[in-house]
């Protein structure tokens, strides 16, 4: 039997996302599939299990539904879609999975997959009893009914564009062709992109970057073949693009993924740092909590999330998203703002290659009692801004350091030889806070830091990342 987590990975590829936001709560696709499995496997009889299985399909996409037609000879299940002639491929995969389950429960002559979108079950099999736990089926029905009456956020324009780009990435893409696929005029699509400050060419390049990492990490395809899959006629052009995107070669990225797979690591997900809400309990927070995670790159296909204790005391999942590469074989992920209880209490979760890892801070959970909670690194840089003032710029940097005995911190901006010194502004039992505010003649791109003790001995030499990128200047 295919597990919900494994099935959800294939489903996420087709849908373009791994979570649904239902009535403001995030549901992982595997949780929807688990609910569907409970309704099917613990129904009193097979026919009722099919009815409730069919209802669950519409949770994944309200435009897709299952039509049940009862006849004297049996019952047929047919996929339907309100927005197009045929149901999408992910729905066909779900129906094929249901067919496999029915084959294990029924005689060969009692079930038949008519085509990719239709299934037939003989009358004799409809009354078959299932291995049921009626209380689980009853509870699952209540949950489904509640969910069906809630709002489900559909994929936005950017998600639809990603799907179209992914489908035609081997060929030269242009905005006119993609607009036609979406049922829009070129002018309308361009206007919507401008409204969201999106660039079509950049979206295409982002998808090529993502697919390149995916194929290098999770397949054994030769690099030349991957280049062709991405629409490059010459593998050398792909190599140049990859080095422009990242600071390493395609072969180095693949090698590091392979090494991470065979190395036995106790915890492949670690806290980088977390930011707690600003404001007193019960007040309107001017800034919500947020968590940054360090993730060992075992495979490209993975699910990273944070479990947080909410205002009602219930632990809920919030997805994390890829940000950047911290070091060779290690990625930086982060959550969106977390509107949860104060103080922020959380655990880290990492699902990859059928394995689940939970980092709960040695069964104590992570608790943010100060403004910041530092994890694995010796220091973190929560603020790195350039503010435009007239025709010049102002640098503003904050650095939090958990090392003791730090006497001086220098900041090296771009290629300038003369460093800028940070000043210590506060300290507590967990970390010291340093800051820098200085005029700067040009737009800076990146910087690095060097820490020294009172004897001018350098500290945190192996710290990562080696460089920090400035965010776009504020007007």
Tab-separated table of C-alpha atoms in Angstrom:
chain	number	residue	atom	x	y	z
A	1	UNK	CA	0.000	0.000	0.000
A	2	UNK	CA	1.338	3.434	-0.903
A	3	UNK	CA	1.711	5.585	2.230
A	4	UNK	CA	0.003	9.037	2.270
A	5	UNK	CA	3.365	10.801	2.622
A	6	UNK	CA	4.807	9.092	-0.472
A	7	UNK	CA	1.610	9.634	-2.464
A	8	UNK	CA	1.516	13.282	-1.374
A	9	UNK	CA	4.982	13.866	-2.871
A	10	UNK	CA	3.706	12.928	-6.326
A	11	UNK	CA	0.567	14.954	-5.693
A	12	UNK	CA	2.594	18.024	-4.686
A	13	UNK	CA	4.548	17.857	-7.962
A	14	UNK	CA	1.325	17.943	-9.976
A	15	UNK	CA	-0.421	20.606	-7.885
A	16	UNK	CA	2.666	22.795	-7.508
A	17	UNK	CA	2.341	23.034	-3.705
A	18	UNK	CA	2.581	20.759	-0.654
A	19	UNK	CA	0.119	22.573	1.626
A	20	UNK	CA	-3.443	23.860	1.493
A	21	UNK	CA	-4.647	26.799	3.512
A	22	UNK	CA	-8.127	25.927	4.768
A	23	UNK	CA	-9.912	28.548	6.909
A	24	UNK	CA	-6.537	30.083	7.741
A	25	UNK	CA	-4.919	26.786	8.811
A	26	UNK	CA	-2.183	25.003	6.871
A	27	UNK	CA	-2.894	21.371	5.941
A	28	UNK	CA	-0.156	19.228	4.453
A	29	UNK	CA	-1.359	17.142	1.499
A	30	UNK	CA	-0.461	13.958	3.376
A	31	UNK	CA	-2.933	14.974	6.113
A	32	UNK	CA	-5.752	15.267	3.552
A	33	UNK	CA	-4.832	11.843	2.176
A	34	UNK	CA	-4.771	10.376	5.696
A	35	UNK	CA	-8.260	11.732	6.286
A	36	UNK	CA	-9.391	10.196	2.990
A	37	UNK	CA	-7.858	6.845	3.987
A	38	UNK	CA	-9.657	6.880	7.354
A	39	UNK	CA	-13.003	7.535	5.689
A	40	UNK	CA	-12.482	4.707	3.205
A	41	UNK	CA	-10.851	2.052	5.357
A	42	UNK	CA	-13.104	2.372	8.420
A	43	UNK	CA	-16.484	2.764	6.729
A	44	UNK	CA	-19.105	0.113	7.657
A	45	UNK	CA	-19.319	-1.162	4.073
A	46	UNK	CA	-17.327	-0.633	0.899
A	47	UNK	CA	-20.030	1.429	-0.824
A	48	UNK	CA	-20.098	4.025	1.967
A	49	UNK	CA	-16.306	4.153	1.975
A	50	UNK	CA	-16.355	5.028	-1.735
A	51	UNK	CA	-18.858	7.848	-1.149
A	52	UNK	CA	-16.686	9.507	1.492
A	53	UNK	CA	-13.469	8.858	-0.462
A	54	UNK	CA	-15.038	10.747	-3.384
A	55	UNK	CA	-15.976	13.728	-1.208
A	56	UNK	CA	-12.342	14.152	-0.128
A	57	UNK	CA	-11.142	14.683	-3.713
A	58	UNK	CA	-12.816	18.107	-3.861
A	59	UNK	CA	-10.797	19.280	-0.851
A	60	UNK	CA	-7.688	19.254	-3.009
A	61	UNK	CA	-9.337	21.351	-5.735
A	62	UNK	CA	-12.933	22.565	-5.586
A	63	UNK	CA	-13.164	22.455	-9.392
A	64	UNK	CA	-12.619	18.660	-9.396
A	65	UNK	CA	-15.271	16.224	-8.163
A	66	UNK	CA	-16.209	12.544	-8.421
A	67	UNK	CA	-19.542	11.585	-9.957
A	68	UNK	CA	-21.097	8.369	-8.577
A	69	UNK	CA	-23.734	6.618	-10.696
A	70	UNK	CA	-25.576	3.693	-9.121
A	71	UNK	CA	-27.041	1.010	-11.391
A	72	UNK	CA	-28.462	-2.448	-10.885
A	73	UNK	CA	-25.191	-4.053	-11.947
A	74	UNK	CA	-22.972	-1.861	-9.761
A	75	UNK	CA	-21.653	1.655	-9.256
A	76	UNK	CA	-19.322	3.772	-11.377
A	77	UNK	CA	-16.980	6.525	-10.186
A	78	UNK	CA	-16.003	9.126	-12.768
A	79	UNK	CA	-13.689	12.104	-12.389
A	80	UNK	CA	-15.162	15.426	-13.462
A	81	UNK	CA	-13.781	18.955	-13.712
A	82	UNK	CA	-15.862	22.136	-13.809
A	83	UNK	CA	-13.201	24.186	-15.592
A	84	UNK	CA	-12.050	21.866	-18.385
A	85	UNK	CA	-13.106	18.788	-20.346
A	86	UNK	CA	-11.045	16.262	-18.402
A	87	UNK	CA	-9.823	16.022	-14.820
A	88	UNK	CA	-6.117	16.742	-14.141
A	89	UNK	CA	-3.475	14.021	-13.958
A	90	UNK	CA	-3.200	14.163	-10.153
A	91	UNK	CA	-6.861	13.112	-9.860
A	92	UNK	CA	-6.195	10.223	-12.225
A	93	UNK	CA	-3.347	9.118	-9.954
A	94	UNK	CA	-5.697	9.136	-6.955
A	95	UNK	CA	-8.245	7.045	-8.840
A	96	UNK	CA	-5.532	4.569	-9.885
A	97	UNK	CA	-4.458	4.309	-6.244
A	98	UNK	CA	-8.076	3.613	-5.215
A	99	UNK	CA	-8.249	0.891	-7.882
A	100	UNK	CA	-5.183	-0.789	-6.359
A	101	UNK	CA	-6.852	-0.735	-2.931
A	102	UNK	CA	-10.062	-2.248	-4.321
A	103	UNK	CA	-8.122	-5.010	-6.063
A	104	UNK	CA	-6.811	-6.098	-2.659
A	105	UNK	CA	-10.340	-6.281	-1.202
A	106	UNK	CA	-12.475	-7.554	-4.090
A	107	UNK	CA	-12.426	-10.404	-6.558
A	108	UNK	CA	-10.843	-9.627	-9.931
A	109	UNK	CA	-14.214	-9.710	-11.714
A	110	UNK	CA	-15.822	-7.245	-9.300
A	111	UNK	CA	-13.706	-4.157	-10.015
A	112	UNK	CA	-12.581	-2.645	-13.300
A	113	UNK	CA	-10.688	0.513	-14.247
A	114	UNK	CA	-12.622	1.558	-17.351
A	115	UNK	CA	-10.132	4.297	-18.260
A	116	UNK	CA	-7.889	6.825	-16.536
A	117	UNK	CA	-10.930	8.739	-15.252
A	118	UNK	CA	-13.582	6.063	-14.616
A	119	UNK	CA	-13.845	3.062	-12.323
A	120	UNK	CA	-16.610	0.434	-11.999
A	121	UNK	CA	-17.487	-1.743	-8.985
A	122	UNK	CA	-19.893	-4.701	-9.189
A	123	UNK	CA	-23.060	-4.767	-7.063
A	124	UNK	CA	-21.848	-7.887	-5.246
A	125	UNK	CA	-18.841	-6.022	-3.845
A	126	UNK	CA	-20.625	-2.895	-2.652
A	127	UNK	CA	-21.835	-4.476	0.594
A	128	UNK	CA	-18.460	-5.929	1.561
A	129	UNK	CA	-17.528	-5.138	5.158
A	130	UNK	CA	-14.250	-3.323	5.788
A	131	UNK	CA	-11.836	-3.732	8.704
A	132	UNK	CA	-13.527	-0.888	10.505
A	133	UNK	CA	-13.252	1.184	13.620
A	134	UNK	CA	-16.575	2.982	13.567
A	135	UNK	CA	-15.486	5.707	16.001
A	136	UNK	CA	-12.631	6.705	13.662
A	137	UNK	CA	-14.954	6.803	10.648
A	138	UNK	CA	-17.490	8.891	12.594
A	139	UNK	CA	-14.825	11.362	13.724
A	140	UNK	CA	-13.295	11.614	10.226
A	141	UNK	CA	-16.748	12.383	8.759
A	142	UNK	CA	-17.159	15.284	11.187
A	143	UNK	CA	-13.753	16.678	10.257
A	144	UNK	CA	-14.481	16.426	6.525
A	145	UNK	CA	-17.876	18.125	6.831
A	146	UNK	CA	-16.273	21.004	8.732
A	147	UNK	CA	-13.515	21.388	6.135
A	148	UNK	CA	-15.939	21.292	3.205
A	149	UNK	CA	-17.698	24.383	4.578
A	150	UNK	CA	-14.489	26.396	4.934
A	151	UNK	CA	-12.618	28.546	2.447
A	152	UNK	CA	-9.772	26.839	0.575
A	153	UNK	CA	-7.225	29.155	-1.013
A	154	UNK	CA	-6.613	28.265	-4.663
A	155	UNK	CA	-3.214	28.580	-6.332
A	156	UNK	CA	-2.450	32.158	-7.298
A	157	UNK	CA	-1.280	33.509	-10.664
A	158	UNK	CA	2.356	32.758	-9.875
A	159	UNK	CA	1.555	29.083	-9.166
A	160	UNK	CA	-0.387	28.751	-12.431
A	161	UNK	CA	2.518	30.326	-14.315
A	162	UNK	CA	4.959	27.926	-12.705
A	163	UNK	CA	2.927	24.950	-13.895
A	164	UNK	CA	2.809	26.256	-17.473
A	165	UNK	CA	6.536	27.008	-17.456
A	166	UNK	CA	7.355	23.567	-16.026
A	167	UNK	CA	5.282	21.861	-18.734
A	168	UNK	CA	7.139	23.584	-21.593
A	169	UNK	CA	10.565	24.211	-20.107
A	170	UNK	CA	12.367	22.038	-22.690
A	171	UNK	CA	11.284	24.420	-25.457
A	172	UNK	CA	11.847	28.170	-25.882
A	173	UNK	CA	9.143	29.927	-23.850
A	174	UNK	CA	7.514	33.273	-24.508
A	175	UNK	CA	4.850	35.163	-22.626
A	176	UNK	CA	2.381	35.040	-25.531
A	177	UNK	CA	2.348	31.224	-25.615
A	178	UNK	CA	1.975	30.901	-21.842
A	179	UNK	CA	-0.819	33.511	-21.791
A	180	UNK	CA	-2.725	31.463	-24.376
A	181	UNK	CA	-2.408	28.344	-22.220
A	182	UNK	CA	-3.893	30.255	-19.277
A	183	UNK	CA	-6.755	31.577	-21.374
A	184	UNK	CA	-5.511	35.171	-21.152
A	185	UNK	CA	-4.373	37.744	-23.646
A	186	UNK	CA	-0.697	38.655	-23.624
A	187	UNK	CA	-1.572	42.177	-22.553
A	188	UNK	CA	-3.721	40.959	-19.631
A	189	UNK	CA	-1.043	38.591	-18.364
A	190	UNK	CA	1.628	41.282	-18.615
A	191	UNK	CA	-0.601	43.696	-16.691
A	192	UNK	CA	-1.154	41.143	-13.918
A	193	UNK	CA	2.573	40.417	-13.732
A	194	UNK	CA	3.337	44.138	-13.455
A	195	UNK	CA	0.759	44.496	-10.676
A	196	UNK	CA	2.570	41.782	-8.685
A	197	UNK	CA	6.020	43.125	-9.635
A	198	UNK	CA	6.845	39.854	-11.392
A	199	UNK	CA	9.063	39.399	-14.434
A	200	UNK	CA	8.264	36.594	-16.880
A	201	UNK	CA	11.896	35.950	-17.852
A	202	UNK	CA	12.881	35.783	-14.177
A	203	UNK	CA	10.090	33.280	-13.467
A	204	UNK	CA	11.369	31.058	-16.287
A	205	UNK	CA	14.916	31.243	-14.952
A	206	UNK	CA	13.725	30.484	-11.394
A	207	UNK	CA	11.985	27.332	-12.638
A	208	UNK	CA	15.138	26.261	-14.486
A	209	UNK	CA	17.151	26.735	-11.298
A	210	UNK	CA	14.667	24.672	-9.294
A	211	UNK	CA	14.476	21.857	-11.854
A	212	UNK	CA	18.261	21.771	-12.195
A	213	UNK	CA	18.667	21.224	-8.439
A	214	UNK	CA	15.873	18.644	-8.469
A	215	UNK	CA	17.379	16.541	-11.288
A	216	UNK	CA	20.910	16.763	-9.921
A	217	UNK	CA	19.881	15.728	-6.408
A	218	UNK	CA	17.219	13.092	-7.055
A	219	UNK	CA	18.199	11.455	-10.380
A	220	UNK	CA	21.270	9.904	-11.998
A	221	UNK	CA	20.731	11.687	-15.314
A	222	UNK	CA	24.002	12.880	-16.906
A	223	UNK	CA	24.542	16.629	-16.628
A	224	UNK	CA	24.404	16.931	-20.439
A	225	UNK	CA	20.950	15.337	-20.455
A	226	UNK	CA	19.778	17.649	-17.669
A	227	UNK	CA	20.931	20.589	-19.788
A	228	UNK	CA	18.709	19.366	-22.646
A	229	UNK	CA	15.755	18.950	-20.258
A	230	UNK	CA	16.158	22.602	-19.334
A	231	UNK	CA	16.195	23.769	-22.950
A	232	UNK	CA	19.960	24.226	-23.383
A	233	UNK	CA	21.303	23.040	-26.741
A	234	UNK	CA	24.882	23.206	-25.462
A	235	UNK	CA	25.755	21.757	-21.985
A	236	UNK	CA	28.456	24.433	-21.670
A	237	UNK	CA	25.727	27.098	-21.597
A	238	UNK	CA	24.017	25.234	-18.777
A	239	UNK	CA	27.283	25.099	-16.812
A	240	UNK	CA	27.736	28.850	-17.219
A	241	UNK	CA	24.166	29.541	-16.110
A	242	UNK	CA	24.522	27.252	-13.080
A	243	UNK	CA	27.713	28.981	-11.931
A	244	UNK	CA	25.955	32.327	-12.350
A	245	UNK	CA	23.054	31.111	-10.178
A	246	UNK	CA	25.111	29.428	-7.468
A	247	UNK	CA	28.645	29.474	-6.110
A	248	UNK	CA	29.398	25.850	-7.028
A	249	UNK	CA	29.422	23.504	-10.013
A	250	UNK	CA	26.565	21.105	-10.892
A	251	UNK	CA	28.820	18.108	-10.177
A	252	UNK	CA	29.748	19.502	-6.730
A	253	UNK	CA	26.079	19.903	-5.784
A	254	UNK	CA	25.261	16.326	-6.849
A	255	UNK	CA	28.290	14.955	-4.983
A	256	UNK	CA	27.292	16.716	-1.762
A	257	UNK	CA	23.726	15.353	-1.958
A	258	UNK	CA	25.087	11.834	-2.397
A	259	UNK	CA	27.449	12.268	0.556
A	260	UNK	CA	24.635	13.535	2.801
A	261	UNK	CA	22.583	10.451	1.928
A	262	UNK	CA	25.244	7.989	3.065
A	263	UNK	CA	26.462	9.938	6.090
A	264	UNK	CA	24.720	9.063	9.340
A	265	UNK	CA	23.606	12.362	10.835
A	266	UNK	CA	21.633	12.374	14.077
A	267	UNK	CA	19.638	15.489	13.281
A	268	UNK	CA	19.616	16.834	9.679
A	269	UNK	CA	17.475	19.854	10.654
A	270	UNK	CA	18.716	22.432	13.165
A	271	UNK	CA	17.666	25.820	14.459
A	272	UNK	CA	19.503	28.704	12.791
A	273	UNK	CA	17.663	31.331	14.783
A	274	UNK	CA	14.159	32.452	15.714
A	275	UNK	CA	12.564	35.841	16.240
A	276	UNK	CA	9.855	36.284	18.857
A	277	UNK	CA	6.800	38.564	18.622
A	278	UNK	CA	7.243	42.186	19.708
A	279	UNK	CA	4.701	43.368	22.244
A	280	UNK	CA	3.143	42.159	25.482
A	281	UNK	CA	0.776	39.150	25.611
A	282	UNK	CA	-2.691	40.200	24.509
A	283	UNK	CA	-1.429	43.251	22.611
A	284	UNK	CA	-1.456	43.752	18.857
A	285	UNK	CA	2.073	42.680	17.879
A	286	UNK	CA	4.006	45.020	15.618
A	287	UNK	CA	6.048	42.022	14.450
A	288	UNK	CA	5.112	38.341	14.472
A	289	UNK	CA	7.439	35.454	15.222
A	290	UNK	CA	9.530	33.762	12.540
A	291	UNK	CA	11.898	30.772	12.440
A	292	UNK	CA	14.989	30.107	10.292
A	293	UNK	CA	16.222	26.505	9.922
A	294	UNK	CA	19.390	24.764	8.744
A	295	UNK	CA	18.538	21.760	6.565
A	296	UNK	CA	20.998	19.114	5.352
A	297	UNK	CA	20.413	18.664	1.628
A	298	UNK	CA	19.706	14.928	1.568
A	299	UNK	CA	17.323	15.175	-1.416
A	300	UNK	CA	15.637	17.924	-3.394
A	301	UNK	CA	12.117	16.600	-2.673
A	302	UNK	CA	11.553	17.295	1.020
A	303	UNK	CA	9.007	18.832	3.354
A	304	UNK	CA	10.231	21.226	6.041
A	305	UNK	CA	7.857	22.664	8.615
A	306	UNK	CA	7.650	24.128	12.110
A	307	UNK	CA	5.183	22.948	14.759
A	308	UNK	CA	4.060	25.842	16.961
A	309	UNK	CA	1.938	25.965	20.085
A	310	UNK	CA	-1.035	28.179	19.293
A	311	UNK	CA	-3.194	30.470	21.443
A	312	UNK	CA	-5.593	27.601	22.242
A	313	UNK	CA	-2.760	25.298	23.322
A	314	UNK	CA	-2.948	23.142	20.172
A	315	UNK	CA	0.226	22.376	18.200
A	316	UNK	CA	-0.155	23.306	14.533
A	317	UNK	CA	2.102	22.876	11.466
A	318	UNK	CA	3.416	25.879	9.522
A	319	UNK	CA	5.408	25.305	6.317
A	320	UNK	CA	8.965	26.522	5.829
A	321	UNK	CA	10.405	27.590	2.483
A	322	UNK	CA	13.866	27.459	0.900
A	323	UNK	CA	15.858	30.714	1.170
A	324	UNK	CA	19.457	30.093	0.163
A	325	UNK	CA	22.505	27.858	0.532
A	326	UNK	CA	24.312	28.373	3.842
A	327	UNK	CA	27.287	26.149	3.066
A	328	UNK	CA	28.113	23.136	0.942
A	329	UNK	CA	25.361	20.599	1.597
A	330	UNK	CA	23.403	22.863	3.964
A	331	UNK	CA	20.371	25.000	3.071
A	332	UNK	CA	18.662	27.873	4.867
A	333	UNK	CA	14.856	27.651	5.164
A	334	UNK	CA	12.428	29.988	6.929
A	335	UNK	CA	8.764	30.282	7.819
A	336	UNK	CA	6.464	33.172	7.063
A	337	UNK	CA	5.325	35.290	10.012
A	338	UNK	CA	3.771	33.067	12.682
A	339	UNK	CA	0.631	34.534	14.306
A	340	UNK	CA	0.824	32.154	17.275
A	341	UNK	CA	0.931	32.346	21.058
A	342	UNK	CA	3.520	34.417	22.871
A	343	UNK	CA	6.148	33.388	23.872
A	344	UNK	CA	6.874	31.464	20.677
A	345	UNK	CA	7.212	27.738	21.423
A	346	UNK	CA	8.064	25.409	18.541
A	347	UNK	CA	9.626	22.216	17.153
A	348	UNK	CA	11.303	21.564	13.793
A	349	UNK	CA	10.147	18.838	11.378
A	350	UNK	CA	11.920	17.458	8.295
A	351	UNK	CA	10.483	14.756	5.997
A	352	UNK	CA	12.746	13.336	3.282
A	353	UNK	CA	13.141	9.986	1.466
A	354	UNK	CA	10.288	8.475	3.498
A	355	UNK	CA	11.942	9.396	6.815
A	356	UNK	CA	10.718	11.936	9.376
A	357	UNK	CA	12.986	13.884	11.725
A	358	UNK	CA	11.696	16.004	14.617
A	359	UNK	CA	14.042	18.384	16.436
A	360	UNK	CA	12.338	19.237	19.722
A	361	UNK	CA	15.432	20.615	21.494
A	362	UNK	CA	16.044	17.347	23.359
A	363	UNK	CA	12.356	17.032	24.353
A	364	UNK	CA	12.276	20.536	25.829
A	365	UNK	CA	10.914	22.366	22.750
A	366	UNK	CA	12.332	25.697	21.601
A	367	UNK	CA	11.078	28.729	23.514
A	368	UNK	CA	11.783	32.333	22.484
A	369	UNK	CA	11.808	34.392	25.687
A	370	UNK	CA	14.023	37.202	24.365
A	371	UNK	CA	13.781	39.083	21.094
A	372	UNK	CA	15.965	36.421	19.435
A	373	UNK	CA	16.843	32.781	20.022
A	374	UNK	CA	20.139	31.731	18.469
A	375	UNK	CA	20.631	28.128	17.362
A	376	UNK	CA	23.623	26.491	15.689
A	377	UNK	CA	25.634	29.533	14.455
A	378	UNK	CA	27.986	31.588	16.589
A	379	UNK	CA	26.348	34.772	15.374
A	380	UNK	CA	23.467	35.794	13.130
A	381	UNK	CA	22.641	38.988	11.226
A	382	UNK	CA	18.904	39.727	11.633
A	383	UNK	CA	19.129	43.187	9.999
A	384	UNK	CA	21.123	44.113	6.898
A	385	UNK	CA	19.715	47.162	5.128
A	386	UNK	CA	20.731	50.007	2.863
A	387	UNK	CA	18.556	53.096	3.192
A	388	UNK	CA	18.617	55.610	0.341
A	389	UNK	CA	18.898	59.204	1.524
A	390	UNK	CA	18.947	61.687	-1.346
A	391	UNK	CA	21.775	60.637	-3.655
A	392	UNK	CA	23.658	58.632	-0.993
A	393	UNK	CA	23.017	55.553	1.117
A	394	UNK	CA	23.020	54.680	4.801
A	395	UNK	CA	24.146	51.242	5.993
A	396	UNK	CA	22.227	49.765	8.907
A	397	UNK	CA	23.348	46.415	10.350
A	398	UNK	CA	22.453	44.448	13.468
A	399	UNK	CA	24.442	41.400	14.591
A	400	UNK	CA	23.591	39.079	17.504
A	401	UNK	CA	26.494	37.031	18.917
A	402	UNK	CA	26.344	34.239	21.500
A	403	UNK	CA	30.154	33.970	21.880
A	404	UNK	CA	31.736	35.237	25.094
A	405	UNK	CA	34.797	37.459	25.136
A	406	UNK	CA	34.115	39.317	21.864
A	407	UNK	CA	35.877	42.683	21.994
A	408	UNK	CA	35.666	43.861	18.367
A	409	UNK	CA	33.558	43.098	15.291
A	410	UNK	CA	34.582	44.437	11.873
A	411	UNK	CA	32.408	44.565	8.772
A	412	UNK	CA	33.965	44.300	5.301
A	413	UNK	CA	31.675	45.731	2.603
A	414	UNK	CA	32.166	44.618	-1.016
A	415	UNK	CA	35.803	45.024	-2.064
A	416	UNK	CA	36.678	47.915	0.265
A	417	UNK	CA	39.904	47.322	2.172
A	418	UNK	CA	39.009	49.519	5.145
A	419	UNK	CA	36.497	47.742	7.418
A	420	UNK	CA	33.720	49.384	9.428
A	421	UNK	CA	33.512	48.711	13.175
A	422	UNK	CA	30.301	47.613	14.899
A	423	UNK	CA	29.392	48.892	18.353
A	424	UNK	CA	27.967	46.747	21.149
A	425	UNK	CA	24.561	48.168	22.120
A	426	UNK	CA	23.154	45.581	24.553
A	427	UNK	CA	23.651	42.146	26.050
A	428	UNK	CA	21.776	39.509	28.040
A	429	UNK	CA	22.488	36.031	29.331
A	430	UNK	CA	21.996	34.533	25.831
A	431	UNK	CA	23.678	36.918	23.392
A	432	UNK	CA	25.157	40.370	22.839
A	433	UNK	CA	23.758	42.809	20.270
A	434	UNK	CA	26.033	44.850	17.970
A	435	UNK	CA	25.039	47.457	15.404
A	436	UNK	CA	26.440	49.648	12.630
A	437	UNK	CA	24.932	52.769	11.098
A	438	UNK	CA	27.152	54.519	8.584
A	439	UNK	CA	26.848	56.581	5.381
A	440	UNK	CA	27.984	54.802	2.246
A	441	UNK	CA	28.691	56.389	-1.153
A	442	UNK	CA	27.388	53.587	-3.414
A	443	UNK	CA	24.910	50.735	-3.407
A	444	UNK	CA	26.544	47.836	-1.524
A	445	UNK	CA	25.949	44.252	-2.594
A	446	UNK	CA	27.354	42.081	0.192
A	447	UNK	CA	29.476	42.087	3.321
A	448	UNK	CA	31.325	39.782	5.713
A	449	UNK	CA	32.283	39.947	9.380
A	450	UNK	CA	35.352	39.173	11.479
A	451	UNK	CA	35.238	38.829	15.261
A	452	UNK	CA	38.178	39.332	17.687
A	453	UNK	CA	38.749	38.952	21.406
A	454	UNK	CA	40.691	41.367	23.640
A	455	UNK	CA	44.005	39.754	22.573
A	456	UNK	CA	43.164	40.300	18.869
A	457	UNK	CA	42.635	36.568	18.363
A	458	UNK	CA	40.058	35.900	15.668
A	459	UNK	CA	36.893	34.032	16.702
A	460	UNK	CA	34.252	32.106	14.724
A	461	UNK	CA	36.593	31.478	11.798
A	462	UNK	CA	34.459	28.641	10.399
A	463	UNK	CA	31.229	30.622	10.585
A	464	UNK	CA	28.763	30.398	7.700
A	465	UNK	CA	27.559	31.902	5.493
A	466	UNK	CA	30.798	33.619	4.580
A	467	UNK	CA	28.976	36.539	2.948
A	468	UNK	CA	25.656	38.277	3.570
A	469	UNK	CA	23.624	39.850	0.780
A	470	UNK	CA	22.072	43.292	1.317
A	471	UNK	CA	18.335	43.607	0.855
A	472	UNK	CA	17.196	46.194	-1.753
A	473	UNK	CA	17.510	49.766	-0.442
A	474	UNK	CA	14.498	51.308	1.229
A	475	UNK	CA	13.170	54.485	-0.322
